[in-house]
PDB file of C-alpha atoms in Angstrom:
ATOM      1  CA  UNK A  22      63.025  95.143  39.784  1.00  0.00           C
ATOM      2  CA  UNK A  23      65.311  96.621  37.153  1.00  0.00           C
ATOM      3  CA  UNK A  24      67.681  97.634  39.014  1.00  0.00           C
ATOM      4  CA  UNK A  25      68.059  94.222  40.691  1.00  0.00           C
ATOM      5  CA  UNK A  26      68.212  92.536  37.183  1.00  0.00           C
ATOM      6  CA  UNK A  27      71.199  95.535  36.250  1.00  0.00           C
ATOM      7  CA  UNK A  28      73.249  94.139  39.523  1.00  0.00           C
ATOM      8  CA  UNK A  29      72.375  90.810  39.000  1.00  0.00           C
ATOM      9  CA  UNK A  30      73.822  90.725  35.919  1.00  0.00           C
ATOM     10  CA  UNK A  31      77.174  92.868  36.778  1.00  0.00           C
ATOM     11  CA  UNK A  32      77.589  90.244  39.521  1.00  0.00           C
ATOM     12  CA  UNK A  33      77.308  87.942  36.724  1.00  0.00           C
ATOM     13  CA  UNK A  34      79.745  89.324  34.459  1.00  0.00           C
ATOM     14  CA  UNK A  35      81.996  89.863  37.645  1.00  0.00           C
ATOM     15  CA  UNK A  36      81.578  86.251  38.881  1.00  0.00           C
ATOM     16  CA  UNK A  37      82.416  85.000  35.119  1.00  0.00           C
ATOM     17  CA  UNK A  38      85.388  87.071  34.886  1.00  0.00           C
ATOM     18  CA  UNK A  39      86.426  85.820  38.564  1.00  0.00           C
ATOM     19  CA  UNK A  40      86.126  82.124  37.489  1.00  0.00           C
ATOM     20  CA  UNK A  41      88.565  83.240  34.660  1.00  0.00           C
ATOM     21  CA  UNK A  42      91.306  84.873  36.840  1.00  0.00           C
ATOM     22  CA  UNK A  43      91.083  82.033  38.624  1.00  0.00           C
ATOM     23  CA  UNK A  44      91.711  79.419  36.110  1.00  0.00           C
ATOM     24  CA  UNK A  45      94.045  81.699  34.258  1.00  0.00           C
ATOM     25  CA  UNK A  46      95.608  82.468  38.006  1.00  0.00           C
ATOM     26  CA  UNK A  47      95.952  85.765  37.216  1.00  0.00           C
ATOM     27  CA  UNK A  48      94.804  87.415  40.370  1.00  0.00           C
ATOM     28  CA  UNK A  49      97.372  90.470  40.360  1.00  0.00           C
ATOM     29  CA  UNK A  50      95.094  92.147  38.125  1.00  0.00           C
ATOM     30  CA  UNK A  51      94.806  96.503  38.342  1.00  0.00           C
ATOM     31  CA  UNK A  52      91.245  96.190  37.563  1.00  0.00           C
ATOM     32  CA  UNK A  53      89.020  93.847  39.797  1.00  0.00           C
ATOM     33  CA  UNK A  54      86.484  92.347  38.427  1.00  0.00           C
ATOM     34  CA  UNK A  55      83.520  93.820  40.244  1.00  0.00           C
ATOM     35  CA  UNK A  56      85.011  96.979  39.655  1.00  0.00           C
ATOM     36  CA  UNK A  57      84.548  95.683  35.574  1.00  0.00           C
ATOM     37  CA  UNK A  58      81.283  94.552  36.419  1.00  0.00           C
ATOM     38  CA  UNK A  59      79.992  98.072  37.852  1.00  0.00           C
ATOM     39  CA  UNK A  60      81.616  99.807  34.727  1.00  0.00           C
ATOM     40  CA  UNK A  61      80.343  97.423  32.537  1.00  0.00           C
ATOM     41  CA  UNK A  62      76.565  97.880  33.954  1.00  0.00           C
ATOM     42  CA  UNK A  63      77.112 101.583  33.887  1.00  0.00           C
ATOM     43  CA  UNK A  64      78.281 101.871  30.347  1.00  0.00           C
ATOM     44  CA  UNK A  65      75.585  98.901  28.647  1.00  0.00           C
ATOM     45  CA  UNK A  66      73.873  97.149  31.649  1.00  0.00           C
ATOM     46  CA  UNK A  67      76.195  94.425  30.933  1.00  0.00           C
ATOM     47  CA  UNK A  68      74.149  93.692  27.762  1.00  0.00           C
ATOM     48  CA  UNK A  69      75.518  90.742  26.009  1.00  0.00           C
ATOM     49  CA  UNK A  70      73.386  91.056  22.892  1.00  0.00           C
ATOM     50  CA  UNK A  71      75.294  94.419  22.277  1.00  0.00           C
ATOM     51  CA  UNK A  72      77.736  94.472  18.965  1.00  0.00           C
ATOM     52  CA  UNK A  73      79.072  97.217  17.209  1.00  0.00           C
ATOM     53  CA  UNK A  74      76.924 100.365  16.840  1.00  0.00           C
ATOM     54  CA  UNK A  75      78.520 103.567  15.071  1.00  0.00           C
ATOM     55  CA  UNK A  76      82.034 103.551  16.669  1.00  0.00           C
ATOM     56  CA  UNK A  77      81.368 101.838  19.963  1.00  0.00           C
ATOM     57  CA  UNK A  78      81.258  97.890  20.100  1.00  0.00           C
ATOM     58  CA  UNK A  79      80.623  95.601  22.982  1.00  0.00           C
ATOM     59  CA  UNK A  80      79.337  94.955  26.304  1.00  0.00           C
ATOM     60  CA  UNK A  81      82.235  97.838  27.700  1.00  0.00           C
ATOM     61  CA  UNK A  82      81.196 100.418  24.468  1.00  0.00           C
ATOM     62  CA  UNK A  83      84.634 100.685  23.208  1.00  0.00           C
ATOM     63  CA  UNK A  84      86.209 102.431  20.302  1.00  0.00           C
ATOM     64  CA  UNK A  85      88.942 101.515  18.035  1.00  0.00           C
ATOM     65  CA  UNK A  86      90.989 104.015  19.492  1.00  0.00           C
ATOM     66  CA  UNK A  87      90.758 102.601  23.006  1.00  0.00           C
ATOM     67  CA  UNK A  88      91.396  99.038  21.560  1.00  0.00           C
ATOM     68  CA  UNK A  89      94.484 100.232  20.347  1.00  0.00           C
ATOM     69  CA  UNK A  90      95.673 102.266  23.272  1.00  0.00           C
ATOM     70  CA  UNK A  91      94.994  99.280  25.282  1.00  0.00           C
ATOM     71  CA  UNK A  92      97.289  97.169  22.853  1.00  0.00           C
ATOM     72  CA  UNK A  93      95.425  95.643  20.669  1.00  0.00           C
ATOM     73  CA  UNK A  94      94.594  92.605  22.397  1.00  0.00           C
ATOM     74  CA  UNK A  95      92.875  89.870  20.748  1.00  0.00           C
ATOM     75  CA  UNK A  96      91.222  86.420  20.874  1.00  0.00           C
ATOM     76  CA  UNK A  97      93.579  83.814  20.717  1.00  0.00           C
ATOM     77  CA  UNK A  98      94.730  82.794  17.235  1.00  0.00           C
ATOM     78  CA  UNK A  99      93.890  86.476  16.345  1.00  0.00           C
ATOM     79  CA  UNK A 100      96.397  88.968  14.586  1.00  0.00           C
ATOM     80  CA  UNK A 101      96.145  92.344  15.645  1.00  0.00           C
ATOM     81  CA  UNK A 102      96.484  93.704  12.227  1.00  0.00           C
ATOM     82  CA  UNK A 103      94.340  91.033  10.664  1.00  0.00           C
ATOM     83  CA  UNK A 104      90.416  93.000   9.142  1.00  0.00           C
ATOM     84  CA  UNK A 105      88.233  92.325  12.404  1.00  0.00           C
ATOM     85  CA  UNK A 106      90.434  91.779  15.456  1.00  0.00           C
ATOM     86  CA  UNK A 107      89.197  94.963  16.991  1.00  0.00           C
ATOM     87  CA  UNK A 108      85.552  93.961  16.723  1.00  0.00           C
ATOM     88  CA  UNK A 109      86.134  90.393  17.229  1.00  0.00           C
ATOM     89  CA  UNK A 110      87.678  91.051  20.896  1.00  0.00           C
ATOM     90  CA  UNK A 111      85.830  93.670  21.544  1.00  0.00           C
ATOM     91  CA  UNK A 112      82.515  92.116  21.226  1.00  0.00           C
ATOM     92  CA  UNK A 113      83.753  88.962  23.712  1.00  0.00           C
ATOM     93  CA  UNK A 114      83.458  89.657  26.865  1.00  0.00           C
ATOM     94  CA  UNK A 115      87.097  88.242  28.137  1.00  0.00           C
ATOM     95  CA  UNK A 116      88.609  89.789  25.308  1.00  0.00           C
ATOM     96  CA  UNK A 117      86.771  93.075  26.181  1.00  0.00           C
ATOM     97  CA  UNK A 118      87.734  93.168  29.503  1.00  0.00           C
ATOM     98  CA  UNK A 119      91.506  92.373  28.619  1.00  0.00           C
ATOM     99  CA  UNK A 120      90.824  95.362  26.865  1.00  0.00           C
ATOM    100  CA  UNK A 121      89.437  97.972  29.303  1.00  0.00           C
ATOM    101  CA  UNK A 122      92.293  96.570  31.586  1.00  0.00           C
ATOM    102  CA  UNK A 123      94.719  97.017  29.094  1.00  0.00           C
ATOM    103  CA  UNK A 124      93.778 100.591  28.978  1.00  0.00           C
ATOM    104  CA  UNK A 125      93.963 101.120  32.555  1.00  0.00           C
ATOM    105  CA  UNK A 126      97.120  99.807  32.889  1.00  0.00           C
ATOM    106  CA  UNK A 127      97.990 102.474  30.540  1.00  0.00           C
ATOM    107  CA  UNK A 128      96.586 105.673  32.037  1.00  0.00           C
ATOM    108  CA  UNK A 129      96.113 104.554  35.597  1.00  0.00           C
ATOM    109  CA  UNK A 130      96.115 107.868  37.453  1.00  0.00           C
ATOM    110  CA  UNK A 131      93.682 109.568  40.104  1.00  0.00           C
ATOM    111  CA  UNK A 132      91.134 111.379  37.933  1.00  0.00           C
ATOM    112  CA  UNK A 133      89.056 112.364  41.284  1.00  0.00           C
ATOM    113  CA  UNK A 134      91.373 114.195  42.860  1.00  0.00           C
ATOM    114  CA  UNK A 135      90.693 112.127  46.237  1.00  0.00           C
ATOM    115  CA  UNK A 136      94.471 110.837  46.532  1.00  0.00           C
ATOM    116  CA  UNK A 137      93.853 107.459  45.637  1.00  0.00           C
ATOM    117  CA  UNK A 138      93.900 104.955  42.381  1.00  0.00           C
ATOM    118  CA  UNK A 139      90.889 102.976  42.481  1.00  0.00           C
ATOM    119  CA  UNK A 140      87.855 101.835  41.060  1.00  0.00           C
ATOM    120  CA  UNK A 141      86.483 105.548  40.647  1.00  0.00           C
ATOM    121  CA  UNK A 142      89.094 106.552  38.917  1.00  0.00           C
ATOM    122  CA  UNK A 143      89.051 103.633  36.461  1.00  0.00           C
ATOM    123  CA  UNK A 144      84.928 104.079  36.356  1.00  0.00           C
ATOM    124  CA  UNK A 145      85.673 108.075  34.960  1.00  0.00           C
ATOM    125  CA  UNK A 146      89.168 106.324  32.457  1.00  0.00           C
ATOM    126  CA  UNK A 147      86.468 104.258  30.888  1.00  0.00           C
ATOM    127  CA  UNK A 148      84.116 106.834  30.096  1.00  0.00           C
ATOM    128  CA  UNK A 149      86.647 109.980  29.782  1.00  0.00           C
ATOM    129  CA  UNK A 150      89.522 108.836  28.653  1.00  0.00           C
ATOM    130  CA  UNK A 151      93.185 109.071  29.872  1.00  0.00           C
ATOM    131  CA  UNK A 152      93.455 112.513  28.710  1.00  0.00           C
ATOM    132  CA  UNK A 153      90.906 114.078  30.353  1.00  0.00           C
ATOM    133  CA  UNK A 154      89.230 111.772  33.262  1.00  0.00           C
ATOM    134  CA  UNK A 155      88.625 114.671  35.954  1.00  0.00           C
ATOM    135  CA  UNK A 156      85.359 115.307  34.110  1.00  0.00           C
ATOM    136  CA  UNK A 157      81.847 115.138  35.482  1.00  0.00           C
ATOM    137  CA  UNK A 158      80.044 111.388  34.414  1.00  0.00           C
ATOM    138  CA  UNK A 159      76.861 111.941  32.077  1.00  0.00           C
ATOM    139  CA  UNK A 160      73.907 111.120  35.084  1.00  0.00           C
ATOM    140  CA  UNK A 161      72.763 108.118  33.695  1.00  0.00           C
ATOM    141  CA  UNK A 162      76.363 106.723  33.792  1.00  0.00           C
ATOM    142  CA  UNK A 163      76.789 107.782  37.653  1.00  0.00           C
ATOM    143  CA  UNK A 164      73.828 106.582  38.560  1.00  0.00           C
ATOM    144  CA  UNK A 165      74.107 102.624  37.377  1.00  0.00           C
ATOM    145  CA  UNK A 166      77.465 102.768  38.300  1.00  0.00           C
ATOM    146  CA  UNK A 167      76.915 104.633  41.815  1.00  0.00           C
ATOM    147  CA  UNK A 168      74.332 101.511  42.690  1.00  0.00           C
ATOM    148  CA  UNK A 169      76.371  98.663  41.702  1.00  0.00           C
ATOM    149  CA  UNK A 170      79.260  99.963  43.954  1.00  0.00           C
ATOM    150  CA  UNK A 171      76.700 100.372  46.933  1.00  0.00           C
ATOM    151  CA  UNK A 172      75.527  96.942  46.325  1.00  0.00           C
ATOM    152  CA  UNK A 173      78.767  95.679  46.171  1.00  0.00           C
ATOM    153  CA  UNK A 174      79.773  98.043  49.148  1.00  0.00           C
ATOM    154  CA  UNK A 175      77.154  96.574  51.650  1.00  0.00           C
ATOM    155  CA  UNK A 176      77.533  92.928  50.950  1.00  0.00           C
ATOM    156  CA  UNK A 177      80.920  92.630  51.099  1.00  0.00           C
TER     157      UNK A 177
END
């Protein structure tokens, strides 16, 4: 039953972000939006009452560091520079998501080794950085992420 609620609410995230693109009509995007959804259940479970804890803040668990090599985007009306645009964004789920593709638009490369750029590879980016994404996942990590793929996989 847990695991259905995990999916169920990465298909949520993903069908809110999809409603976005669509509105926004940005469908060109390097990240789709299940693929956000199955990193953002494998990083947090997609949980929206997440804020900032230690250095990691949001639903996607991002750093400072990412924000900025992302770009620094922010909410509208926001100023990079201004005290609180990093956690402000980072903490909104559209914002966030700007953010994590922000970053993979940076260091989009094939950290599996398997010849292709895809949702794998953007899975390990998120969790191992640009620098060093060929890394094994932590289990935990894998695992949610794994299942949300195959759920997304077979119904499809």
């Amino acid at each position: 039953m847990i695991r259905a609620k995990q999916v169920v609410s990465a298909l949520s995230l993903a069908l809110i972000l999809a409603a976005v693109v669509i509105i926004d009509g940005q469908d060109n995007q390097i990240v789709s939006e299940v693929c956000l959804g199955c990193i953002c259940n494998a990083v947090s479970n997609c949980n929206r009452t997440l804020t900032c804890s230690g250095d990691v803040c949001g639903i996607f668990r991002i750093t400072w560091a990412y924000w900025s090599d992302a770009g620094k985007p922010v909410l509208d009306q926001d100023d990079p520079s201004s005290p609180g645009a990093y956690s402000r964004c980072v903490n909104e789920p559209f914002c966030a998501a700007a953010t994590v593709r922000g970053y993979m638009a940076r260091f989009r490369q094939d950290c599996n080794g398997d010849g292709v750029i895809n949702c794998d590879d953007y899975a390990r980016l998120h969790l191992l950085g640009g620098y060093g994404c060929g890394g094994g996942l932590t289990p935990l990590y894998q695992q949610r992420y794994q299942e949300c793929r195959s759920q997304f996989n077979e119904n499809s």
